[in-house]
PDB file of C-alpha atoms and ligand atoms in Angstrom:
ATOM      1  CA  MET A   1       2.967   6.050  23.143  1.00 94.00           C
ATOM      2  CA  ASP A   2       0.114   8.282  22.262  1.00 97.00           C
ATOM      3  CA  LEU A   3       0.143   8.483  18.496  1.00 98.00           C
ATOM      4  CA  GLN A   4      -1.955  11.861  18.458  1.00 98.00           C
ATOM      5  CA  LEU A   5      -3.936  10.552  15.572  1.00 98.00           C
ATOM      6  CA  THR A   6      -7.423  11.195  16.985  1.00 98.00           C
ATOM      7  CA  GLY A   7      -9.641  13.303  14.681  1.00 97.00           C
ATOM      8  CA  LYS A   8      -7.391  12.764  11.731  1.00 98.00           C
ATOM      9  CA  VAL A   9      -8.755  11.538   8.438  1.00 99.00           C
ATOM     10  CA  ALA A  10      -6.880   8.911   6.626  1.00 99.00           C
ATOM     11  CA  LEU A  11      -7.479   7.665   3.091  1.00 99.00           C
ATOM     12  CA  VAL A  12      -6.146   4.131   2.676  1.00 99.00           C
ATOM     13  CA  THR A  13      -6.552   3.063  -1.135  1.00 98.00           C
ATOM     14  CA  GLY A  14      -7.314  -0.634  -1.636  1.00 98.00           C
ATOM     15  CA  SER A  15      -8.114  -1.249   1.939  1.00 98.00           C
ATOM     16  CA  THR A  16     -10.866  -3.962   1.528  1.00 98.00           C
ATOM     17  CA  LYS A  17      -8.213  -6.774   2.005  1.00 96.00           C
ATOM     18  CA  GLY A  18      -4.695  -7.478   3.011  1.00 96.00           C
ATOM     19  CA  ILE A  19      -2.248  -4.729   3.849  1.00 98.00           C
ATOM     20  CA  GLY A  20      -4.352  -1.982   3.181  1.00 98.00           C
ATOM     21  CA  ARG A  21      -7.146  -3.410   5.434  1.00 98.00           C
ATOM     22  CA  ALA A  22      -4.566  -4.039   8.073  1.00 98.00           C
ATOM     23  CA  ILE A  23      -3.459  -0.423   7.868  1.00 99.00           C
ATOM     24  CA  ALA A  24      -6.919   0.725   8.077  1.00 99.00           C
ATOM     25  CA  MET A  25      -7.551  -1.330  11.006  1.00 98.00           C
ATOM     26  CA  SER A  26      -4.365  -0.125  12.957  1.00 98.00           C
ATOM     27  CA  LEU A  27      -5.335   3.535  12.150  1.00 98.00           C
ATOM     28  CA  ALA A  28      -8.602   3.300  13.474  1.00 98.00           C
ATOM     29  CA  GLY A  29      -7.300   1.576  16.658  1.00 98.00           C
ATOM     30  CA  GLU A  30      -5.379   4.624  17.197  1.00 98.00           C
ATOM     31  CA  GLY A  31      -8.319   7.160  16.977  1.00 98.00           C
ATOM     32  CA  ALA A  32      -8.204   8.258  13.210  1.00 99.00           C
ATOM     33  CA  ASP A  33     -11.113   8.274  11.055  1.00 99.00           C
ATOM     34  CA  VAL A  34     -10.585   5.964   7.968  1.00 99.00           C
ATOM     35  CA  ILE A  35     -11.953   6.040   4.518  1.00 99.00           C
ATOM     36  CA  ILE A  36     -12.208   2.299   3.276  1.00 99.00           C
ATOM     37  CA  ASN A  37     -11.802   2.109  -0.508  1.00 99.00           C
ATOM     38  CA  GLY A  38     -12.053  -0.871  -3.084  1.00 98.00           C
ATOM     39  CA  ARG A  39     -13.929  -1.526  -6.516  1.00 98.00           C
ATOM     40  CA  SER A  40     -16.816  -3.175  -5.047  1.00 98.00           C
ATOM     41  CA  ALA A  41     -19.425  -1.096  -2.904  1.00 98.00           C
ATOM     42  CA  GLU A  42     -20.734  -4.523  -1.300  1.00 98.00           C
ATOM     43  CA  ILE A  43     -17.414  -5.289  -0.086  1.00 98.00           C
ATOM     44  CA  VAL A  44     -16.487  -1.756   0.925  1.00 98.00           C
ATOM     45  CA  ALA A  45     -19.515  -1.511   2.805  1.00 98.00           C
ATOM     46  CA  LYS A  46     -18.809  -5.019   4.425  1.00 98.00           C
ATOM     47  CA  VAL A  47     -15.436  -3.881   5.540  1.00 98.00           C
ATOM     48  CA  GLN A  48     -16.685  -0.479   6.921  1.00 98.00           C
ATOM     49  CA  ALA A  49     -19.433  -2.033   8.839  1.00 98.00           C
ATOM     50  CA  GLU A  50     -16.812  -4.448  10.406  1.00 98.00           C
ATOM     51  CA  LEU A  51     -14.237  -1.751  11.190  1.00 98.00           C
ATOM     52  CA  GLN A  52     -17.018   0.495  12.492  1.00 98.00           C
ATOM     53  CA  ALA A  53     -18.298  -2.251  14.959  1.00 98.00           C
ATOM     54  CA  ASN A  54     -14.881  -2.784  16.211  1.00 98.00           C
ATOM     55  CA  TYR A  55     -13.814   0.844  16.709  1.00 98.00           C
ATOM     56  CA  PRO A  56     -17.000   2.862  17.670  1.00 98.00           C
ATOM     57  CA  ASN A  57     -15.286   5.942  18.664  1.00 97.00           C
ATOM     58  CA  VAL A  58     -14.214   6.643  15.340  1.00 98.00           C
ATOM     59  CA  THR A  59     -16.051   7.361  11.891  1.00 98.00           C
ATOM     60  CA  ILE A  60     -15.321   4.719   9.078  1.00 99.00           C
ATOM     61  CA  TYR A  61     -16.219   6.090   5.736  1.00 99.00           C
ATOM     62  CA  ALA A  62     -16.879   4.127   2.335  1.00 99.00           C
ATOM     63  CA  ALA A  63     -15.271   5.101  -0.724  1.00 99.00           C
ATOM     64  CA  PRO A  64     -16.203   2.379  -3.344  1.00 98.00           C
ATOM     65  CA  PHE A  65     -14.354   3.722  -6.679  1.00 98.00           C
ATOM     66  CA  ASP A  66     -12.376   1.802  -8.972  1.00 98.00           C
ATOM     67  CA  LEU A  67      -9.378   4.120  -8.560  1.00 98.00           C
ATOM     68  CA  SER A  68      -7.783   3.007 -12.129  1.00 98.00           C
ATOM     69  CA  ASP A  69     -10.754   5.012 -13.574  1.00 98.00           C
ATOM     70  CA  GLU A  70     -10.112   8.704 -13.838  1.00 98.00           C
ATOM     71  CA  THR A  71     -13.873   9.500 -13.513  1.00 98.00           C
ATOM     72  CA  GLN A  72     -14.094   7.644 -10.230  1.00 98.00           C
ATOM     73  CA  ARG A  73     -11.157   9.087  -8.895  1.00 98.00           C
ATOM     74  CA  GLU A  74     -12.700  12.527  -9.634  1.00 98.00           C
ATOM     75  CA  GLN A  75     -16.069  11.151  -7.575  1.00 98.00           C
ATOM     76  CA  LEU A  76     -13.538  10.380  -4.719  1.00 98.00           C
ATOM     77  CA  TYR A  77     -11.955  13.715  -4.812  1.00 98.00           C
ATOM     78  CA  GLU A  78     -15.523  15.332  -4.819  1.00 98.00           C
ATOM     79  CA  LYS A  79     -16.705  13.009  -1.823  1.00 98.00           C
ATOM     80  CA  PHE A  80     -13.684  13.416   0.318  1.00 98.00           C
ATOM     81  CA  ALA A  81     -11.652  16.597  -0.591  1.00 98.00           C
ATOM     82  CA  ASP A  82     -10.451  16.950   3.001  1.00 98.00           C
ATOM     83  CA  ILE A  83      -8.203  14.540   4.612  1.00 98.00           C
ATOM     84  CA  ASP A  84      -4.836  14.527   6.971  1.00 99.00           C
ATOM     85  CA  ILE A  85      -3.431  11.342   5.718  1.00 99.00           C
ATOM     86  CA  LEU A  86      -3.000   9.714   2.230  1.00 99.00           C
ATOM     87  CA  ILE A  87      -1.723   5.973   2.220  1.00 99.00           C
ATOM     88  CA  ASN A  88      -1.262   5.098  -1.654  1.00 98.00           C
ATOM     89  CA  ASN A  89      -1.446   1.215  -0.796  1.00 98.00           C
ATOM     90  CA  LEU A  90      -3.114   0.056  -3.953  1.00 97.00           C
ATOM     91  CA  ALA A  91      -1.306  -2.032  -6.511  1.00 97.00           C
ATOM     92  CA  VAL A  92      -1.791  -4.983  -8.684  1.00 95.00           C
ATOM     93  CA  PHE A  93       0.648  -8.021  -8.936  1.00 91.00           C
ATOM     94  CA  GLU A  94       0.868 -11.481 -10.575  1.00 89.00           C
ATOM     95  CA  ASP A  95       3.928 -13.186 -11.518  1.00 88.00           C
ATOM     96  CA  ALA A  96       4.650 -12.976 -15.186  1.00 94.00           C
ATOM     97  CA  ARG A  97       7.995 -13.744 -17.103  1.00 94.00           C
ATOM     98  CA  PHE A  98       9.374 -10.899 -19.099  1.00 96.00           C
ATOM     99  CA  GLU A  99       8.930 -12.733 -22.509  1.00 96.00           C
ATOM    100  CA  ASP A 100       4.900 -13.287 -21.740  1.00 97.00           C
ATOM    101  CA  LEU A 101       4.341  -9.769 -20.869  1.00 97.00           C
ATOM    102  CA  SER A 102       2.616  -7.557 -23.480  1.00 98.00           C
ATOM    103  CA  LEU A 103       3.374  -3.764 -23.930  1.00 98.00           C
ATOM    104  CA  ASP A 104      -0.430  -3.531 -22.795  1.00 98.00           C
ATOM    105  CA  GLU A 105       0.248  -5.259 -19.693  1.00 98.00           C
ATOM    106  CA  TRP A 106       3.156  -3.010 -18.919  1.00 98.00           C
ATOM    107  CA  ARG A 107       0.965   0.088 -19.476  1.00 98.00           C
ATOM    108  CA  ARG A 108      -1.784  -1.435 -17.134  1.00 98.00           C
ATOM    109  CA  TYR A 109       0.919  -1.771 -14.344  1.00 98.00           C
ATOM    110  CA  PHE A 110       2.161   1.581 -14.969  1.00 98.00           C
ATOM    111  CA  GLU A 111      -1.110   3.129 -14.866  1.00 98.00           C
ATOM    112  CA  ILE A 112      -2.328   1.395 -11.597  1.00 98.00           C
ATOM    113  CA  ASN A 113       0.707   0.989  -9.632  1.00 98.00           C
ATOM    114  CA  THR A 114       2.191   4.573 -10.677  1.00 98.00           C
ATOM    115  CA  ILE A 115      -0.189   6.982 -12.233  1.00 98.00           C
ATOM    116  CA  VAL A 116      -2.949   6.459  -9.452  1.00 98.00           C
ATOM    117  CA  GLY A 117      -0.502   7.353  -6.799  1.00 98.00           C
ATOM    118  CA  ILE A 118       0.729  10.488  -8.776  1.00 98.00           C
ATOM    119  CA  ASP A 119      -2.772  11.687  -9.301  1.00 98.00           C
ATOM    120  CA  LEU A 120      -3.897  11.324  -5.714  1.00 98.00           C
ATOM    121  CA  ALA A 121      -0.775  12.962  -4.822  1.00 98.00           C
ATOM    122  CA  LYS A 122      -1.534  15.891  -7.441  1.00 98.00           C
ATOM    123  CA  PHE A 123      -4.815  16.457  -5.560  1.00 98.00           C
ATOM    124  CA  TYR A 124      -3.982  15.889  -2.049  1.00 99.00           C
ATOM    125  CA  LEU A 125      -0.572  17.312  -1.671  1.00 98.00           C
ATOM    126  CA  PRO A 126      -1.360  20.726  -2.214  1.00 98.00           C
ATOM    127  CA  LYS A 127      -4.327  20.737   0.323  1.00 98.00           C
ATOM    128  CA  LEU A 128      -2.103  19.159   3.032  1.00 98.00           C
ATOM    129  CA  LEU A 129       0.506  21.878   2.369  1.00 98.00           C
ATOM    130  CA  GLU A 130      -2.182  24.531   2.710  1.00 98.00           C
ATOM    131  CA  LYS A 131      -3.621  23.249   5.998  1.00 98.00           C
ATOM    132  CA  ASN A 132      -0.052  22.448   7.364  1.00 98.00           C
ATOM    133  CA  VAL A 133      -0.872  20.393  10.167  1.00 98.00           C
ATOM    134  CA  ASP A 134       1.160  17.134  10.281  1.00 98.00           C
ATOM    135  CA  GLY A 135      -0.180  15.974   6.706  1.00 98.00           C
ATOM    136  CA  ARG A 136       1.046  12.874   5.715  1.00 99.00           C
ATOM    137  CA  ILE A 137       1.330  11.033   2.163  1.00 99.00           C
ATOM    138  CA  ILE A 138       2.878   7.595   2.295  1.00 99.00           C
ATOM    139  CA  PHE A 139       3.547   5.202  -0.716  1.00 98.00           C
ATOM    140  CA  ILE A 140       3.561   1.385   0.089  1.00 98.00           C
ATOM    141  CA  ALA A 141       6.247  -0.015  -2.139  1.00 98.00           C
ATOM    142  CA  SER A 142       7.748  -3.128  -1.714  1.00 98.00           C
ATOM    143  CA  GLU A 143      11.177  -4.795  -1.140  1.00 97.00           C
ATOM    144  CA  ALA A 144      10.892  -5.402  -4.997  1.00 97.00           C
ATOM    145  CA  ALA A 145      11.711  -1.921  -5.360  1.00 98.00           C
ATOM    146  CA  ILE A 146      15.092  -2.191  -4.538  1.00 98.00           C
ATOM    147  CA  MET A 147      15.722  -5.855  -5.193  1.00 96.00           C
ATOM    148  CA  PRO A 148      13.427  -6.439  -8.499  1.00 96.00           C
ATOM    149  CA  SER A 149      11.511  -9.589  -7.965  1.00 90.00           C
ATOM    150  CA  PRO A 150      12.692 -12.178 -10.840  1.00 86.00           C
ATOM    151  CA  GLU A 151       8.866 -13.467 -11.301  1.00 88.00           C
ATOM    152  CA  MET A 152       7.552  -9.844 -11.411  1.00 94.00           C
ATOM    153  CA  PRO A 153       9.727  -7.269 -13.558  1.00 97.00           C
ATOM    154  CA  HIS A 154       6.860  -5.347 -14.165  1.00 98.00           C
ATOM    155  CA  TYR A 155       5.621  -4.707 -10.782  1.00 97.00           C
ATOM    156  CA  SER A 156       9.210  -4.215  -9.538  1.00 98.00           C
ATOM    157  CA  MET A 157       9.864  -1.597 -11.938  1.00 98.00           C
ATOM    158  CA  THR A 158       6.550   0.459 -10.839  1.00 98.00           C
ATOM    159  CA  LYS A 159       7.716   0.298  -7.368  1.00 98.00           C
ATOM    160  CA  THR A 160      11.065   1.432  -7.732  1.00 98.00           C
ATOM    161  CA  MET A 161       9.147   4.421  -9.430  1.00 98.00           C
ATOM    162  CA  ASN A 162       7.225   4.955  -6.074  1.00 98.00           C
ATOM    163  CA  LEU A 163      10.575   5.475  -4.206  1.00 98.00           C
ATOM    164  CA  SER A 164      11.674   8.192  -6.643  1.00 98.00           C
ATOM    165  CA  LEU A 165       8.271   9.962  -6.640  1.00 98.00           C
ATOM    166  CA  ALA A 166       8.057   9.800  -2.806  1.00 98.00           C
ATOM    167  CA  LYS A 167      11.431  11.492  -2.644  1.00 98.00           C
ATOM    168  CA  SER A 168      10.688  13.975  -5.403  1.00 98.00           C
ATOM    169  CA  LEU A 169       7.145  14.960  -3.491  1.00 98.00           C
ATOM    170  CA  SER A 170       9.327  15.459  -0.172  1.00 98.00           C
ATOM    171  CA  ARG A 171      11.047  18.290  -1.693  1.00 98.00           C
ATOM    172  CA  GLU A 172       7.860  20.061  -2.371  1.00 98.00           C
ATOM    173  CA  THR A 173       7.182  19.772   1.717  1.00 98.00           C
ATOM    174  CA  ALA A 174      10.221  21.908   2.474  1.00 98.00           C
ATOM    175  CA  GLY A 175       9.822  24.044   5.640  1.00 98.00           C
ATOM    176  CA  THR A 176       6.046  22.631   6.479  1.00 98.00           C
ATOM    177  CA  THR A 177       4.913  19.856   8.886  1.00 98.00           C
ATOM    178  CA  VAL A 178       4.008  17.672   5.973  1.00 99.00           C
ATOM    179  CA  THR A 179       6.070  14.540   5.070  1.00 99.00           C
ATOM    180  CA  VAL A 180       6.011  12.214   2.425  1.00 98.00           C
ATOM    181  CA  ASN A 181       7.761   8.856   2.582  1.00 98.00           C
ATOM    182  CA  THR A 182       7.584   5.221   1.036  1.00 98.00           C
ATOM    183  CA  VAL A 183       7.115   1.955   3.297  1.00 98.00           C
ATOM    184  CA  MET A 184       8.692  -1.035   1.595  1.00 98.00           C
ATOM    185  CA  PRO A 185       7.013  -4.337   3.026  1.00 98.00           C
ATOM    186  CA  GLY A 186       8.819  -7.458   2.469  1.00 97.00           C
ATOM    187  CA  SER A 187       6.561 -10.749   1.356  1.00 94.00           C
ATOM    188  CA  THR A 188       3.391 -10.362   3.316  1.00 97.00           C
ATOM    189  CA  LEU A 189       0.809 -12.903   4.150  1.00 96.00           C
ATOM    190  CA  THR A 190      -2.203 -11.264   2.276  1.00 95.00           C
ATOM    191  CA  GLU A 191      -4.901 -12.795   0.066  1.00 90.00           C
ATOM    192  CA  GLY A 192      -3.126 -11.565  -3.126  1.00 86.00           C
ATOM    193  CA  VAL A 193       0.037 -13.311  -1.973  1.00 91.00           C
ATOM    194  CA  GLU A 194      -1.999 -16.217  -1.248  1.00 92.00           C
ATOM    195  CA  LYS A 195      -2.993 -16.274  -4.586  1.00 90.00           C
ATOM    196  CA  LEU A 196       0.458 -16.069  -5.983  1.00 86.00           C
ATOM    197  CA  LEU A 197       1.755 -18.884  -3.908  1.00 92.00           C
ATOM    198  CA  ALA A 198      -1.243 -21.081  -5.302  1.00 93.00           C
ATOM    199  CA  SER A 199      -0.083 -20.126  -8.918  1.00 91.00           C
ATOM    200  CA  LEU A 200       3.485 -20.920  -7.889  1.00 90.00           C
ATOM    201  CA  TYR A 201       2.757 -24.124  -6.221  1.00 94.00           C
ATOM    202  CA  PRO A 202      -0.338 -25.552  -7.910  1.00 95.00           C
ATOM    203  CA  ASP A 203       0.238 -28.929  -6.723  1.00 96.00           C
ATOM    204  CA  ILE A 204       1.160 -27.994  -3.157  1.00 95.00           C
ATOM    205  CA  ALA A 205      -2.505 -28.017  -1.433  1.00 94.00           C
ATOM    206  CA  ASP A 206      -1.250 -27.196   2.302  1.00 95.00           C
ATOM    207  CA  VAL A 207      -0.978 -23.416   2.820  1.00 93.00           C
ATOM    208  CA  ALA A 208       1.600 -23.692   5.383  1.00 94.00           C
ATOM    209  CA  GLU A 209       3.850 -26.056   3.047  1.00 95.00           C
ATOM    210  CA  ARG A 210       3.351 -23.488   0.244  1.00 96.00           C
ATOM    211  CA  GLU A 211       4.727 -20.673   2.392  1.00 96.00           C
ATOM    212  CA  ARG A 212       7.678 -22.950   3.426  1.00 96.00           C
ATOM    213  CA  LEU A 213       8.518 -23.510  -0.034  1.00 96.00           C
ATOM    214  CA  PHE A 214       8.239 -20.301  -1.066  1.00 94.00           C
ATOM    215  CA  MET A 215      10.520 -18.465   1.484  1.00 96.00           C
ATOM    216  CA  GLU A 216      12.953 -21.261   0.752  1.00 96.00           C
ATOM    217  CA  ASN A 217      12.881 -21.290  -2.991  1.00 94.00           C
ATOM    218  CA  ASN A 218      11.698 -17.916  -3.762  1.00 89.00           C
ATOM    219  CA  ARG A 219      12.516 -15.607  -0.873  1.00 92.00           C
ATOM    220  CA  ALA A 220      16.000 -17.548   0.589  1.00 95.00           C
ATOM    221  CA  THR A 221      17.359 -14.095   1.758  1.00 96.00           C
ATOM    222  CA  SER A 222      14.542 -13.496   4.146  1.00 97.00           C
ATOM    223  CA  THR A 223      16.072 -13.889   7.500  1.00 98.00           C
ATOM    224  CA  ILE A 224      12.653 -14.166   9.345  1.00 98.00           C
ATOM    225  CA  GLN A 225      12.060 -17.276   6.855  1.00 97.00           C
ATOM    226  CA  ARG A 226       8.172 -16.595   7.153  1.00 97.00           C
ATOM    227  CA  LEU A 227       5.666 -14.375   5.520  1.00 98.00           C
ATOM    228  CA  ILE A 228       5.130 -10.918   7.381  1.00 98.00           C
ATOM    229  CA  LYS A 229       1.733 -10.382   9.040  1.00 97.00           C
ATOM    230  CA  PRO A 230      -0.294  -7.563   7.540  1.00 98.00           C
ATOM    231  CA  GLN A 231      -0.757  -6.091  10.959  1.00 98.00           C
ATOM    232  CA  GLU A 232       2.803  -5.792  11.527  1.00 98.00           C
ATOM    233  CA  ILE A 233       2.910  -3.361   8.608  1.00 98.00           C
ATOM    234  CA  GLY A 234      -0.217  -1.988   9.559  1.00 98.00           C
ATOM    235  CA  ASP A 235       1.311  -0.931  12.870  1.00 98.00           C
ATOM    236  CA  PHE A 236       4.415   0.644  11.292  1.00 98.00           C
ATOM    237  CA  VAL A 237       2.745   2.541   8.661  1.00 99.00           C
ATOM    238  CA  THR A 238       0.388   3.936  11.342  1.00 99.00           C
ATOM    239  CA  TYR A 239       3.301   5.185  13.463  1.00 98.00           C
ATOM    240  CA  VAL A 240       4.835   6.948  10.115  1.00 98.00           C
ATOM    241  CA  SER A 241       1.385   8.375   9.798  1.00 98.00           C
ATOM    242  CA  SER A 242       1.415  10.029  13.101  1.00 98.00           C
ATOM    243  CA  PRO A 243       2.288  13.498  14.221  1.00 98.00           C
ATOM    244  CA  ARG A 244       5.403  11.707  16.510  1.00 98.00           C
ATOM    245  CA  ALA A 245       7.092  10.486  12.981  1.00 98.00           C
ATOM    246  CA  GLY A 246       7.749  13.922  11.723  1.00 98.00           C
ATOM    247  CA  ALA A 247      11.136  13.808  11.279  1.00 98.00           C
ATOM    248  CA  PHE A 248      10.862  11.047   8.382  1.00 98.00           C
ATOM    249  CA  SER A 249      10.632  12.743   5.165  1.00 98.00           C
ATOM    250  CA  GLY A 250      11.347  11.422   1.837  1.00 98.00           C
ATOM    251  CA  GLU A 251      12.684   8.038   3.518  1.00 98.00           C
ATOM    252  CA  ALA A 252      12.289   4.924   1.937  1.00 98.00           C
ATOM    253  CA  LEU A 253      11.632   2.580   5.108  1.00 98.00           C
ATOM    254  CA  ARG A 254      12.302  -0.967   5.057  1.00 98.00           C
ATOM    255  CA  MET A 255      10.207  -3.522   7.020  1.00 98.00           C
ATOM    256  CA  ASP A 256      11.203  -6.521   4.782  1.00 98.00           C
ATOM    257  CA  GLY A 257      12.044  -9.591   7.164  1.00 98.00           C
ATOM    258  CA  GLY A 258      15.766  -8.915   6.296  1.00 98.00           C
ATOM    259  CA  ILE A 259      15.090  -9.821   2.924  1.00 97.00           C
ATOM    260  CA  VAL A 260      17.142  -7.323   1.125  1.00 96.00           C
ATOM    261  CA  PRO A 261      20.952  -8.458   1.907  1.00 94.00           C
ATOM    262  CA  THR A 262      22.300  -4.773   2.310  1.00 95.00           C
ATOM    263  CA  ILE A 263      23.185  -2.784   5.140  1.00 94.00           C
ATOM    264  CA  ILE A 264      21.052   0.335   3.623  1.00 90.00           C
TER     265      ILE A 264
HETATM  266  N1  NAP B 301       1.614  -8.701   0.044  1.00 55.73           N
HETATM  267  C1  NAP B 301       2.801  -8.844  -0.138  1.00 55.73           C
HETATM  268  O1  NAP B 301       3.591  -9.510   0.031  1.00 55.73           O
HETATM  269  C2  NAP B 301       3.580  -7.228  -0.445  1.00 55.73           C
HETATM  270  C3  NAP B 301       4.682  -6.918  -0.218  1.00 55.73           C
HETATM  271  C4  NAP B 301       5.257  -5.779  -0.521  1.00 55.73           C
HETATM  272  C5  NAP B 301       4.780  -4.967  -0.890  1.00 55.73           C
HETATM  273  N2  NAP B 301       3.192  -5.033  -0.932  1.00 55.73           N
HETATM  274  C6  NAP B 301       2.286  -3.666  -1.408  1.00 55.73           C
HETATM  275  O2  NAP B 301       1.359  -3.904  -0.451  1.00 55.73           O
HETATM  276  C7  NAP B 301       0.163  -3.196  -1.192  1.00 55.73           C
HETATM  277  C8  NAP B 301      -0.997  -4.035  -0.582  1.00 55.73           C
HETATM  278  O3  NAP B 301      -0.809  -5.275  -1.184  1.00 55.73           O
HETATM  279  P1  NAP B 301      -1.862  -6.456  -0.807  1.00 55.73           P
HETATM  280  O4  NAP B 301      -1.041  -7.809  -1.201  1.00 55.73           O
HETATM  281  O5  NAP B 301      -2.417  -6.091   0.522  1.00 55.73           O
HETATM  282  O6  NAP B 301      -2.742  -6.561  -2.019  1.00 55.73           O
HETATM  283  P2  NAP B 301      -4.249  -7.549  -1.897  1.00 55.73           P
HETATM  284  O7  NAP B 301      -4.283  -8.383  -0.928  1.00 55.73           O
HETATM  285  O8  NAP B 301      -4.155  -7.766  -3.795  1.00 55.73           O
HETATM  286  O9  NAP B 301      -4.985  -6.355  -1.976  1.00 55.73           O
HETATM  287  C9  NAP B 301      -5.349  -5.153  -2.805  1.00 55.73           C
HETATM  288  C10 NAP B 301      -6.515  -4.309  -2.379  1.00 55.73           C
HETATM  289  O10 NAP B 301      -6.673  -3.277  -3.603  1.00 55.73           O
HETATM  290  C11 NAP B 301      -7.896  -3.380  -3.887  1.00 55.73           C
HETATM  291  N3  NAP B 301      -8.012  -2.831  -5.311  1.00 55.73           N
HETATM  292  C12 NAP B 301      -7.598  -3.605  -6.344  1.00 55.73           C
HETATM  293  N4  NAP B 301      -7.563  -2.931  -7.543  1.00 55.73           N
HETATM  294  C13 NAP B 301      -8.343  -1.659  -6.923  1.00 55.73           C
HETATM  295  C14 NAP B 301      -8.572  -0.528  -7.998  1.00 55.73           C
HETATM  296  N5  NAP B 301      -8.533  -0.534  -9.303  1.00 55.73           N
HETATM  297  N6  NAP B 301      -9.221   0.588  -7.223  1.00 55.73           N
HETATM  298  C15 NAP B 301      -9.571   0.578  -5.984  1.00 55.73           C
HETATM  299  N7  NAP B 301      -9.064  -0.560  -5.227  1.00 55.73           N
HETATM  300  C16 NAP B 301      -8.468  -1.604  -5.973  1.00 55.73           C
HETATM  301  C17 NAP B 301      -8.508  -4.456  -3.642  1.00 55.73           C
HETATM  302  O11 NAP B 301      -9.889  -4.475  -2.977  1.00 55.73           O
HETATM  303  P3  NAP B 301     -11.222  -5.067  -4.244  1.00 55.73           P
HETATM  304  O12 NAP B 301     -10.678  -6.123  -4.920  1.00 55.73           O
HETATM  305  O13 NAP B 301     -12.237  -5.182  -3.322  1.00 55.73           O
HETATM  306  O14 NAP B 301     -11.182  -3.765  -5.267  1.00 55.73           O
HETATM  307  C18 NAP B 301      -7.776  -4.692  -2.285  1.00 55.73           C
HETATM  308  O15 NAP B 301      -8.560  -4.204  -1.467  1.00 55.73           O
HETATM  309  C19 NAP B 301       0.384  -3.219  -2.557  1.00 55.73           C
HETATM  310  O16 NAP B 301       1.076  -1.605  -3.050  1.00 55.73           O
HETATM  311  C20 NAP B 301       1.552  -3.997  -2.653  1.00 55.73           C
HETATM  312  O17 NAP B 301       2.550  -3.911  -3.942  1.00 55.73           O
HETATM  313  C21 NAP B 301       2.542  -6.239  -0.897  1.00 55.73           C
END
């Protein structure tokens, strides 16, 4: 299938590792030019060079900005005003019990996981609507958006907000070829999750054993009983980003390994 992504420009927030990096790779593999984002100029440049070497037919751009900082978001908008695809992938997550979470920590989660995506959509959606050529905004939420994680109440709340926001924004696209959707990955083997597993099972050194215990004890409803590979999410998001997927609008799309035990 030709996904018709050649010549499109995609911004993937938080794309120096994990799911964001996998989305960037998959988009580049399908012919899209990709803007790599992360906080460190050095790491962004490294990922940019790696992807550029692997995908010489597209252009990989560097956007080393801390998007939790309003001034740096302005710098991003100035440098990359014209894009076709916005993947709001950036989010933070750590395990924490409700009683240990300060209000400042709730505010930090709200700011990074929710406000950043709102601000980017405020800047890019009007431009995508004006252009009206298969523009795409995709929020990367989580299965925790519809099945809050007991070890991450703060994170789960922000992910539920992503769903509501994407649905509201999709209303703004009525009658255009622009779409706004959410993809909800289940637990995926990224650097962030590796850290989470290490904090949950500090006495277990073997990574595969940590994964097995995590799936058995913490993700028992997963029917695939393994962590999802970032590339699986990357490929799916790339399809949803494509003009071929124009009939998804305001959808909350699950790719969660069966972890949510409900029909829809
Ligand atoms: N992994 C999972 O199991 C899972 C499951 C469901 C949903 N998700 C969602 O998938 C998305 C990606 O998760 P992940 O596991 O791939 O995360 P990750 O491995 O922790 O990677 C996070 C990325 O965001 C960047 N980043 C962090 N803070 C930033 C900031 N302030 N400004 C710009 N970039 C920043 C990091 O780059 P630097 O550190 O270089 O800045 C990195 O590239 C998130 O929305 C997450 O909620 C993940």
